[in-house]
Amino acid sequence: MFEWVSQSFSQYSVIWILLSGFIGGLTGASTKFFFEDLLRPRLSAKRGLREVTNRYSIPLMRSADSLERRINNIVRNSDKNWYKDSEYYHLSTLFIFGEYLALVRIIERDLGYLPRESQRQGKLFTRRLNGIFRALSSFAYFRAVEHQENVDASQVPRLMLTAIGEKMLTPEGKVRDFTDFALTYTQDIQFRRWFFDLDRLIASALAGDPTSWDRLIAAALNLRILIWFIDPKCAIVDHRKVANLHMVKDSRVLEELRKELGMLASP
């Protein structure tokens, strides 16, 4: 009896050793897969997103604030013809747009290597960053507008706005200063051509085109929302409410913009 037990134990101990080794190897592989293939990329992506937003949050926020103020100034003083009659006002307006688009382009390039779409904060940041493109380039707020051909004619192509951002960068990857921009814009026909559609939108808005007008106000709203997102406690820039919604021409566009504001309270 004792001999049979000893033989059985000896026989099955080999099986248990093999089985435990298999289970241990499987557990180790699973742990390695979890940490290296699942957890580490997510942590790296989250860290990378945080590094990018920390690096550019203040210049982006200040640029967004400056652009929102300029759009508000354009809308509130539309009867003064500054954009048409003042070379400085015209150039500085395009420069302020270009500076913001250049920062967006830099951030897009840095975020392009991060799987940000899998993260809630990344999705929100991307949506806020792209708000100006929804306003100026898309049908997002204008789907219910009666004459869709006017909506189509008023839009600034998305890639043209991207091109402005690219052309506003120096060979070293820095944003052009105003002197460099003004000199290049006045002397370089091709450089000036990149701003043609944006220039046309602003001029059309001031000439009375309601869709172009509403696009400018929608752009300002999205800039203010971006500022709130980056600086929720208003530690860097002054807190201001969204301006000029009462000046939106089309009530259906106004409804869509109010929905955009309503999304801020959504989880």
PDB file of C-alpha atoms in Angstrom:
ATOM      1  CA  MET A   1       0.000   0.000   0.000  1.00  0.00           C
ATOM      2  CA  PHE A   2       2.708   2.451   1.037  1.00  0.00           C
ATOM      3  CA  GLU A   3       4.668   1.524  -2.075  1.00  0.00           C
ATOM      4  CA  TRP A   4       1.617   2.268  -4.305  1.00  0.00           C
ATOM      5  CA  VAL A   5       1.089   5.643  -2.682  1.00  0.00           C
ATOM      6  CA  SER A   6       4.756   6.492  -3.154  1.00  0.00           C
ATOM      7  CA  GLN A   7       4.587   5.533  -6.820  1.00  0.00           C
ATOM      8  CA  SER A   8       1.363   7.504  -7.373  1.00  0.00           C
ATOM      9  CA  PHE A   9       2.759  10.577  -5.654  1.00  0.00           C
ATOM     10  CA  SER A  10       5.977  10.312  -7.634  1.00  0.00           C
ATOM     11  CA  GLN A  11       4.061   9.856 -10.875  1.00  0.00           C
ATOM     12  CA  TYR A  12       1.567  12.673 -10.349  1.00  0.00           C
ATOM     13  CA  SER A  13       4.105  15.064  -8.849  1.00  0.00           C
ATOM     14  CA  VAL A  14       5.719  15.275 -12.270  1.00  0.00           C
ATOM     15  CA  ILE A  15       2.341  16.188 -13.757  1.00  0.00           C
ATOM     16  CA  TRP A  16       1.753  18.791 -11.065  1.00  0.00           C
ATOM     17  CA  ILE A  17       5.174  20.261 -11.646  1.00  0.00           C
ATOM     18  CA  LEU A  18       4.481  20.520 -15.369  1.00  0.00           C
ATOM     19  CA  LEU A  19       0.997  21.914 -14.775  1.00  0.00           C
ATOM     20  CA  SER A  20       2.169  24.492 -12.244  1.00  0.00           C
ATOM     21  CA  GLY A  21       4.933  25.529 -14.608  1.00  0.00           C
ATOM     22  CA  PHE A  22       2.387  26.005 -17.404  1.00  0.00           C
ATOM     23  CA  ILE A  23       0.048  28.002 -15.165  1.00  0.00           C
ATOM     24  CA  GLY A  24       2.920  30.098 -13.887  1.00  0.00           C
ATOM     25  CA  GLY A  25       4.110  30.798 -17.399  1.00  0.00           C
ATOM     26  CA  LEU A  26       0.594  31.697 -18.511  1.00  0.00           C
ATOM     27  CA  THR A  27       0.140  34.020 -15.551  1.00  0.00           C
ATOM     28  CA  GLY A  28       3.481  35.667 -16.213  1.00  0.00           C
ATOM     29  CA  ALA A  29       2.672  36.152 -19.892  1.00  0.00           C
ATOM     30  CA  SER A  30      -0.750  37.564 -19.021  1.00  0.00           C
ATOM     31  CA  THR A  31       0.752  39.960 -16.504  1.00  0.00           C
ATOM     32  CA  LYS A  32       3.374  41.053 -18.994  1.00  0.00           C
ATOM     33  CA  PHE A  33       0.700  41.536 -21.671  1.00  0.00           C
ATOM     34  CA  PHE A  34      -1.453  43.606 -19.306  1.00  0.00           C
ATOM     35  CA  PHE A  35       1.334  45.900 -18.193  1.00  0.00           C
ATOM     36  CA  GLU A  36       3.336  46.182 -21.413  1.00  0.00           C
ATOM     37  CA  ASP A  37       0.644  45.950 -24.088  1.00  0.00           C
ATOM     38  CA  LEU A  38      -2.366  47.454 -22.358  1.00  0.00           C
ATOM     39  CA  LEU A  39      -1.513  49.525 -19.320  1.00  0.00           C
ATOM     40  CA  ARG A  40       1.812  51.046 -20.349  1.00  0.00           C
ATOM     41  CA  PRO A  41       0.597  52.499 -23.694  1.00  0.00           C
ATOM     42  CA  ARG A  42      -2.391  54.065 -21.954  1.00  0.00           C
ATOM     43  CA  LEU A  43      -0.243  55.553 -19.232  1.00  0.00           C
ATOM     44  CA  SER A  44       2.244  56.788 -21.828  1.00  0.00           C
ATOM     45  CA  ALA A  45      -0.545  58.300 -23.919  1.00  0.00           C
ATOM     46  CA  LYS A  46      -2.052  59.999 -20.888  1.00  0.00           C
ATOM     47  CA  ARG A  47       1.355  61.317 -19.866  1.00  0.00           C
ATOM     48  CA  GLY A  48       2.065  62.476 -23.421  1.00  0.00           C
ATOM     49  CA  LEU A  49      -1.270  64.285 -23.660  1.00  0.00           C
ATOM     50  CA  ARG A  50      -0.600  65.993 -20.346  1.00  0.00           C
ATOM     51  CA  GLU A  51       2.876  67.071 -21.458  1.00  0.00           C
ATOM     52  CA  VAL A  52       1.543  68.546 -24.703  1.00  0.00           C
ATOM     53  CA  THR A  53      -1.325  70.391 -23.046  1.00  0.00           C
ATOM     54  CA  ASN A  54       0.936  71.708 -20.283  1.00  0.00           C
ATOM     55  CA  ARG A  55       3.493  72.927 -22.821  1.00  0.00           C
ATOM     56  CA  TYR A  56       1.036  74.781 -25.028  1.00  0.00           C
ATOM     57  CA  SER A  57      -1.915  75.578 -22.777  1.00  0.00           C
ATOM     58  CA  ILE A  58      -0.874  79.120 -21.858  1.00  0.00           C
ATOM     59  CA  PRO A  59       0.148  80.339 -25.352  1.00  0.00           C
ATOM     60  CA  LEU A  60      -2.897  78.611 -26.869  1.00  0.00           C
ATOM     61  CA  MET A  61      -5.214  80.149 -24.307  1.00  0.00           C
ATOM     62  CA  ARG A  62      -3.783  83.640 -24.728  1.00  0.00           C
ATOM     63  CA  SER A  63      -3.987  83.336 -28.502  1.00  0.00           C
ATOM     64  CA  ALA A  64      -7.577  82.072 -28.315  1.00  0.00           C
ATOM     65  CA  ASP A  65      -8.466  84.953 -25.993  1.00  0.00           C
ATOM     66  CA  SER A  66      -6.873  87.460 -28.356  1.00  0.00           C
ATOM     67  CA  LEU A  67      -8.704  86.023 -31.367  1.00  0.00           C
ATOM     68  CA  GLU A  68     -12.036  85.920 -29.568  1.00  0.00           C
ATOM     69  CA  ARG A  69     -11.608  89.579 -28.569  1.00  0.00           C
ATOM     70  CA  ARG A  70     -10.790  90.556 -32.147  1.00  0.00           C
ATOM     71  CA  ILE A  71     -13.828  88.738 -33.550  1.00  0.00           C
ATOM     72  CA  ASN A  72     -16.027  90.413 -30.955  1.00  0.00           C
ATOM     73  CA  ASN A  73     -14.489  93.741 -31.907  1.00  0.00           C
ATOM     74  CA  ILE A  74     -15.190  93.104 -35.593  1.00  0.00           C
ATOM     75  CA  VAL A  75     -18.811  92.191 -34.913  1.00  0.00           C
ATOM     76  CA  ARG A  76     -19.539  95.069 -32.554  1.00  0.00           C
ATOM     77  CA  ASN A  77     -17.923  97.663 -34.813  1.00  0.00           C
ATOM     78  CA  SER A  78     -19.045  96.339 -38.163  1.00  0.00           C
ATOM     79  CA  ASP A  79     -20.384  99.751 -39.168  1.00  0.00           C
ATOM     80  CA  LYS A  80     -16.970 101.436 -38.886  1.00  0.00           C
ATOM     81  CA  ASN A  81     -15.312  99.710 -41.905  1.00  0.00           C
ATOM     82  CA  TRP A  82     -12.015  99.251 -40.078  1.00  0.00           C
ATOM     83  CA  TYR A  83     -11.300  95.932 -41.746  1.00  0.00           C
ATOM     84  CA  LYS A  84     -11.718  97.460 -45.200  1.00  0.00           C
ATOM     85  CA  ASP A  85     -10.182 100.894 -44.648  1.00  0.00           C
ATOM     86  CA  SER A  86      -7.364 100.335 -42.139  1.00  0.00           C
ATOM     87  CA  GLU A  87      -4.328  98.401 -43.350  1.00  0.00           C
ATOM     88  CA  TYR A  88      -3.190  97.845 -39.781  1.00  0.00           C
ATOM     89  CA  TYR A  89      -6.570  96.511 -38.645  1.00  0.00           C
ATOM     90  CA  HIS A  90      -6.766  94.251 -41.690  1.00  0.00           C
ATOM     91  CA  LEU A  91      -3.248  92.845 -41.266  1.00  0.00           C
ATOM     92  CA  SER A  92      -3.451  92.471 -37.506  1.00  0.00           C
ATOM     93  CA  THR A  93      -6.760  90.609 -37.778  1.00  0.00           C
ATOM     94  CA  LEU A  94      -5.322  88.074 -40.220  1.00  0.00           C
ATOM     95  CA  PHE A  95      -2.207  87.782 -38.067  1.00  0.00           C
ATOM     96  CA  ILE A  96      -4.240  87.006 -34.934  1.00  0.00           C
ATOM     97  CA  PHE A  97      -6.126  84.307 -36.833  1.00  0.00           C
ATOM     98  CA  GLY A  98      -2.859  82.956 -38.232  1.00  0.00           C
ATOM     99  CA  GLU A  99      -1.116  82.889 -34.868  1.00  0.00           C
ATOM    100  CA  TYR A 100      -3.905  80.805 -33.365  1.00  0.00           C
ATOM    101  CA  LEU A 101      -4.007  78.423 -36.336  1.00  0.00           C
ATOM    102  CA  ALA A 102      -0.226  77.993 -36.116  1.00  0.00           C
ATOM    103  CA  LEU A 103      -0.469  76.904 -32.477  1.00  0.00           C
ATOM    104  CA  VAL A 104      -3.265  74.495 -33.362  1.00  0.00           C
ATOM    105  CA  ARG A 105      -1.077  73.044 -36.112  1.00  0.00           C
ATOM    106  CA  ILE A 106       1.832  72.552 -33.712  1.00  0.00           C
ATOM    107  CA  ILE A 107      -0.414  70.775 -31.223  1.00  0.00           C
ATOM    108  CA  GLU A 108      -1.965  68.612 -33.942  1.00  0.00           C
ATOM    109  CA  ARG A 109       1.476  67.424 -34.951  1.00  0.00           C
ATOM    110  CA  ASP A 110       2.509  66.635 -31.391  1.00  0.00           C
ATOM    111  CA  LEU A 111      -0.758  64.873 -30.607  1.00  0.00           C
ATOM    112  CA  GLY A 112      -0.720  62.950 -33.873  1.00  0.00           C
ATOM    113  CA  TYR A 113       1.384  60.200 -32.307  1.00  0.00           C
ATOM    114  CA  LEU A 114      -0.858  59.729 -29.282  1.00  0.00           C
ATOM    115  CA  PRO A 115      -3.887  57.421 -29.194  1.00  0.00           C
ATOM    116  CA  ARG A 116      -5.918  60.257 -27.707  1.00  0.00           C
ATOM    117  CA  GLU A 117      -9.256  59.064 -29.037  1.00  0.00           C
ATOM    118  CA  SER A 118      -9.297  56.322 -26.388  1.00  0.00           C
ATOM    119  CA  GLN A 119      -9.221  58.871 -23.568  1.00  0.00           C
ATOM    120  CA  ARG A 120     -12.108  61.049 -22.479  1.00  0.00           C
ATOM    121  CA  GLN A 121      -9.937  64.094 -21.775  1.00  0.00           C
ATOM    122  CA  GLY A 122      -8.190  63.650 -25.100  1.00  0.00           C
ATOM    123  CA  LYS A 123     -11.506  63.550 -26.917  1.00  0.00           C
ATOM    124  CA  LEU A 124     -12.719  66.679 -25.145  1.00  0.00           C
ATOM    125  CA  PHE A 125      -9.480  68.515 -25.822  1.00  0.00           C
ATOM    126  CA  THR A 126      -9.595  67.542 -29.496  1.00  0.00           C
ATOM    127  CA  ARG A 127     -13.208  68.687 -29.792  1.00  0.00           C
ATOM    128  CA  ARG A 128     -12.451  72.040 -28.187  1.00  0.00           C
ATOM    129  CA  LEU A 129      -9.343  72.497 -30.305  1.00  0.00           C
ATOM    130  CA  ASN A 130     -11.336  71.762 -33.460  1.00  0.00           C
ATOM    131  CA  GLY A 131     -14.176  74.093 -32.539  1.00  0.00           C
ATOM    132  CA  ILE A 132     -12.981  76.862 -34.827  1.00  0.00           C
ATOM    133  CA  PHE A 133     -13.013  74.448 -37.772  1.00  0.00           C
ATOM    134  CA  ARG A 134     -16.607  73.436 -37.051  1.00  0.00           C
ATOM    135  CA  ALA A 135     -17.513  77.103 -37.075  1.00  0.00           C
ATOM    136  CA  LEU A 136     -15.629  78.224 -40.175  1.00  0.00           C
ATOM    137  CA  SER A 137     -15.364  75.109 -42.336  1.00  0.00           C
ATOM    138  CA  SER A 138     -18.264  72.750 -41.723  1.00  0.00           C
ATOM    139  CA  PHE A 139     -22.040  72.470 -41.863  1.00  0.00           C
ATOM    140  CA  ALA A 140     -22.205  71.475 -38.176  1.00  0.00           C
ATOM    141  CA  TYR A 141     -24.183  74.504 -37.001  1.00  0.00           C
ATOM    142  CA  PHE A 142     -25.824  75.179 -40.350  1.00  0.00           C
ATOM    143  CA  ARG A 143     -27.596  71.955 -41.340  1.00  0.00           C
ATOM    144  CA  ALA A 144     -31.036  73.469 -40.783  1.00  0.00           C
ATOM    145  CA  VAL A 145     -30.293  76.697 -42.663  1.00  0.00           C
ATOM    146  CA  GLU A 146     -32.701  77.117 -45.567  1.00  0.00           C
ATOM    147  CA  HIS A 147     -30.266  77.875 -48.385  1.00  0.00           C
ATOM    148  CA  GLN A 148     -27.522  75.269 -48.144  1.00  0.00           C
ATOM    149  CA  GLU A 149     -25.747  76.661 -51.196  1.00  0.00           C
ATOM    150  CA  ASN A 150     -25.021  79.807 -49.176  1.00  0.00           C
ATOM    151  CA  VAL A 151     -23.606  77.699 -46.364  1.00  0.00           C
ATOM    152  CA  ASP A 152     -21.345  75.917 -48.819  1.00  0.00           C
ATOM    153  CA  ALA A 153     -20.198  79.186 -50.393  1.00  0.00           C
ATOM    154  CA  SER A 154     -19.402  80.742 -47.018  1.00  0.00           C
ATOM    155  CA  GLN A 155     -17.139  78.029 -45.630  1.00  0.00           C
ATOM    156  CA  VAL A 156     -13.368  78.313 -45.439  1.00  0.00           C
ATOM    157  CA  PRO A 157     -11.904  74.951 -46.543  1.00  0.00           C
ATOM    158  CA  ARG A 158     -10.436  73.099 -43.590  1.00  0.00           C
ATOM    159  CA  LEU A 159      -7.133  72.452 -45.329  1.00  0.00           C
ATOM    160  CA  MET A 160      -6.768  76.130 -46.179  1.00  0.00           C
ATOM    161  CA  LEU A 161      -6.961  76.929 -42.475  1.00  0.00           C
ATOM    162  CA  THR A 162      -4.391  74.192 -41.862  1.00  0.00           C
ATOM    163  CA  ALA A 163      -2.205  75.719 -44.581  1.00  0.00           C
ATOM    164  CA  ILE A 164      -2.405  79.099 -42.848  1.00  0.00           C
ATOM    165  CA  GLY A 165      -1.198  77.464 -39.638  1.00  0.00           C
ATOM    166  CA  GLU A 166       1.690  75.836 -41.496  1.00  0.00           C
ATOM    167  CA  LYS A 167       2.702  79.034 -43.308  1.00  0.00           C
ATOM    168  CA  MET A 168       2.641  80.966 -40.050  1.00  0.00           C
ATOM    169  CA  LEU A 169       5.507  78.829 -38.763  1.00  0.00           C
ATOM    170  CA  THR A 170       9.149  79.716 -39.303  1.00  0.00           C
ATOM    171  CA  PRO A 171      11.645  77.086 -40.577  1.00  0.00           C
ATOM    172  CA  GLU A 172      12.574  76.561 -36.914  1.00  0.00           C
ATOM    173  CA  GLY A 173       8.969  75.683 -36.088  1.00  0.00           C
ATOM    174  CA  LYS A 174       8.169  78.876 -34.185  1.00  0.00           C
ATOM    175  CA  VAL A 175       5.213  81.169 -34.801  1.00  0.00           C
ATOM    176  CA  ARG A 176       6.040  84.184 -36.948  1.00  0.00           C
ATOM    177  CA  ASP A 177       6.024  87.546 -35.221  1.00  0.00           C
ATOM    178  CA  PHE A 178       3.846  90.347 -36.546  1.00  0.00           C
ATOM    179  CA  THR A 179       6.660  92.197 -38.340  1.00  0.00           C
ATOM    180  CA  ASP A 180       7.666  89.086 -40.269  1.00  0.00           C
ATOM    181  CA  PHE A 181       4.044  88.296 -41.087  1.00  0.00           C
ATOM    182  CA  ALA A 182       3.185  91.817 -42.277  1.00  0.00           C
ATOM    183  CA  LEU A 183       6.267  92.026 -44.490  1.00  0.00           C
ATOM    184  CA  THR A 184       5.713  88.584 -45.994  1.00  0.00           C
ATOM    185  CA  TYR A 185       1.995  89.149 -46.521  1.00  0.00           C
ATOM    186  CA  THR A 186       2.505  92.410 -48.390  1.00  0.00           C
ATOM    187  CA  GLN A 187       5.381  91.170 -50.557  1.00  0.00           C
ATOM    188  CA  ASP A 188       4.671  87.483 -51.199  1.00  0.00           C
ATOM    189  CA  ILE A 189       1.655  86.839 -53.446  1.00  0.00           C
ATOM    190  CA  GLN A 190       1.618  83.091 -52.781  1.00  0.00           C
ATOM    191  CA  PHE A 191       1.770  83.604 -49.032  1.00  0.00           C
ATOM    192  CA  ARG A 192      -1.123  86.044 -49.272  1.00  0.00           C
ATOM    193  CA  ARG A 193      -3.090  83.527 -51.335  1.00  0.00           C
ATOM    194  CA  TRP A 194      -3.344  81.128 -48.366  1.00  0.00           C
ATOM    195  CA  PHE A 195      -5.393  83.753 -46.516  1.00  0.00           C
ATOM    196  CA  PHE A 196      -7.760  84.460 -49.404  1.00  0.00           C
ATOM    197  CA  ASP A 197     -10.721  82.355 -48.225  1.00  0.00           C
ATOM    198  CA  LEU A 198     -10.455  83.561 -44.638  1.00  0.00           C
ATOM    199  CA  ASP A 199     -10.172  87.151 -45.835  1.00  0.00           C
ATOM    200  CA  ARG A 200     -13.229  86.631 -48.042  1.00  0.00           C
ATOM    201  CA  LEU A 201     -15.247  85.232 -45.123  1.00  0.00           C
ATOM    202  CA  ILE A 202     -14.540  88.232 -42.911  1.00  0.00           C
ATOM    203  CA  ALA A 203     -15.226  90.700 -45.723  1.00  0.00           C
ATOM    204  CA  SER A 204     -18.469  88.899 -46.621  1.00  0.00           C
ATOM    205  CA  ALA A 205     -19.628  88.957 -43.018  1.00  0.00           C
ATOM    206  CA  LEU A 206     -19.030  92.692 -42.819  1.00  0.00           C
ATOM    207  CA  ALA A 207     -20.745  93.189 -46.179  1.00  0.00           C
ATOM    208  CA  GLY A 208     -23.938  91.658 -44.795  1.00  0.00           C
ATOM    209  CA  ASP A 209     -23.788  87.945 -45.622  1.00  0.00           C
ATOM    210  CA  PRO A 210     -25.701  86.352 -42.714  1.00  0.00           C
ATOM    211  CA  THR A 211     -24.048  82.931 -42.884  1.00  0.00           C
ATOM    212  CA  SER A 212     -20.509  84.345 -42.850  1.00  0.00           C
ATOM    213  CA  TRP A 213     -21.552  86.608 -39.989  1.00  0.00           C
ATOM    214  CA  ASP A 214     -22.880  83.677 -37.976  1.00  0.00           C
ATOM    215  CA  ARG A 215     -19.711  81.697 -38.691  1.00  0.00           C
ATOM    216  CA  LEU A 216     -17.627  84.420 -37.029  1.00  0.00           C
ATOM    217  CA  ILE A 217     -19.825  84.430 -33.936  1.00  0.00           C
ATOM    218  CA  ALA A 218     -19.723  80.623 -33.819  1.00  0.00           C
ATOM    219  CA  ALA A 219     -15.912  80.762 -33.991  1.00  0.00           C
ATOM    220  CA  ALA A 220     -15.788  83.202 -31.076  1.00  0.00           C
ATOM    221  CA  LEU A 221     -18.095  80.964 -29.027  1.00  0.00           C
ATOM    222  CA  ASN A 222     -15.845  77.941 -29.587  1.00  0.00           C
ATOM    223  CA  LEU A 223     -12.766  79.936 -28.617  1.00  0.00           C
ATOM    224  CA  ARG A 224     -14.399  80.958 -25.343  1.00  0.00           C
ATOM    225  CA  ILE A 225     -15.349  77.327 -24.631  1.00  0.00           C
ATOM    226  CA  LEU A 226     -11.745  76.265 -25.294  1.00  0.00           C
ATOM    227  CA  ILE A 227     -10.513  78.868 -22.816  1.00  0.00           C
ATOM    228  CA  TRP A 228     -12.948  77.588 -20.183  1.00  0.00           C
ATOM    229  CA  PHE A 229     -11.734  74.051 -20.830  1.00  0.00           C
ATOM    230  CA  ILE A 230      -8.048  74.915 -20.429  1.00  0.00           C
ATOM    231  CA  ASP A 231      -8.492  77.388 -17.571  1.00  0.00           C
ATOM    232  CA  PRO A 232     -11.695  76.418 -15.709  1.00  0.00           C
ATOM    233  CA  LYS A 233     -10.752  78.465 -12.633  1.00  0.00           C
ATOM    234  CA  CYS A 234      -9.875  81.547 -14.724  1.00  0.00           C
ATOM    235  CA  ALA A 235      -6.397  81.693 -13.223  1.00  0.00           C
ATOM    236  CA  ILE A 236      -4.727  82.967 -16.398  1.00  0.00           C
ATOM    237  CA  VAL A 237      -7.307  85.022 -18.303  1.00  0.00           C
ATOM    238  CA  ASP A 238     -10.357  86.938 -17.167  1.00  0.00           C
ATOM    239  CA  HIS A 239     -13.645  85.109 -16.990  1.00  0.00           C
ATOM    240  CA  ARG A 240     -16.099  86.269 -19.634  1.00  0.00           C
ATOM    241  CA  LYS A 241     -19.384  84.942 -20.875  1.00  0.00           C
ATOM    242  CA  VAL A 242     -19.925  84.017 -24.508  1.00  0.00           C
ATOM    243  CA  ALA A 243     -20.593  87.263 -26.344  1.00  0.00           C
ATOM    244  CA  ASN A 244     -22.830  88.375 -29.197  1.00  0.00           C
ATOM    245  CA  LEU A 245     -25.165  85.388 -29.370  1.00  0.00           C
ATOM    246  CA  HIS A 246     -28.018  87.889 -29.573  1.00  0.00           C
ATOM    247  CA  MET A 247     -26.489  89.100 -32.849  1.00  0.00           C
ATOM    248  CA  VAL A 248     -26.722  85.704 -34.614  1.00  0.00           C
ATOM    249  CA  LYS A 249     -28.739  86.170 -37.789  1.00  0.00           C
ATOM    250  CA  ASP A 250     -30.333  82.729 -38.158  1.00  0.00           C
ATOM    251  CA  SER A 251     -32.391  81.373 -35.254  1.00  0.00           C
ATOM    252  CA  ARG A 252     -31.607  77.792 -36.301  1.00  0.00           C
ATOM    253  CA  VAL A 253     -27.880  78.483 -36.015  1.00  0.00           C
ATOM    254  CA  LEU A 254     -28.484  80.089 -32.625  1.00  0.00           C
ATOM    255  CA  GLU A 255     -30.235  76.912 -31.474  1.00  0.00           C
ATOM    256  CA  GLU A 256     -27.240  74.792 -32.504  1.00  0.00           C
ATOM    257  CA  LEU A 257     -24.814  77.100 -30.727  1.00  0.00           C
ATOM    258  CA  ARG A 258     -26.889  76.879 -27.563  1.00  0.00           C
ATOM    259  CA  LYS A 259     -26.702  73.092 -27.849  1.00  0.00           C
ATOM    260  CA  GLU A 260     -22.906  73.407 -28.017  1.00  0.00           C
ATOM    261  CA  LEU A 261     -23.002  75.370 -24.776  1.00  0.00           C
ATOM    262  CA  GLY A 262     -25.370  72.785 -23.286  1.00  0.00           C
ATOM    263  CA  MET A 263     -22.806  70.049 -23.956  1.00  0.00           C
ATOM    264  CA  LEU A 264     -20.531  71.595 -21.337  1.00  0.00           C
ATOM    265  CA  ALA A 265     -22.773  70.193 -18.622  1.00  0.00           C
ATOM    266  CA  SER A 266     -22.831  66.720 -20.202  1.00  0.00           C
ATOM    267  CA  PRO A 267     -20.661  63.933 -18.718  1.00  0.00           C
TER     268      PRO A 267
END
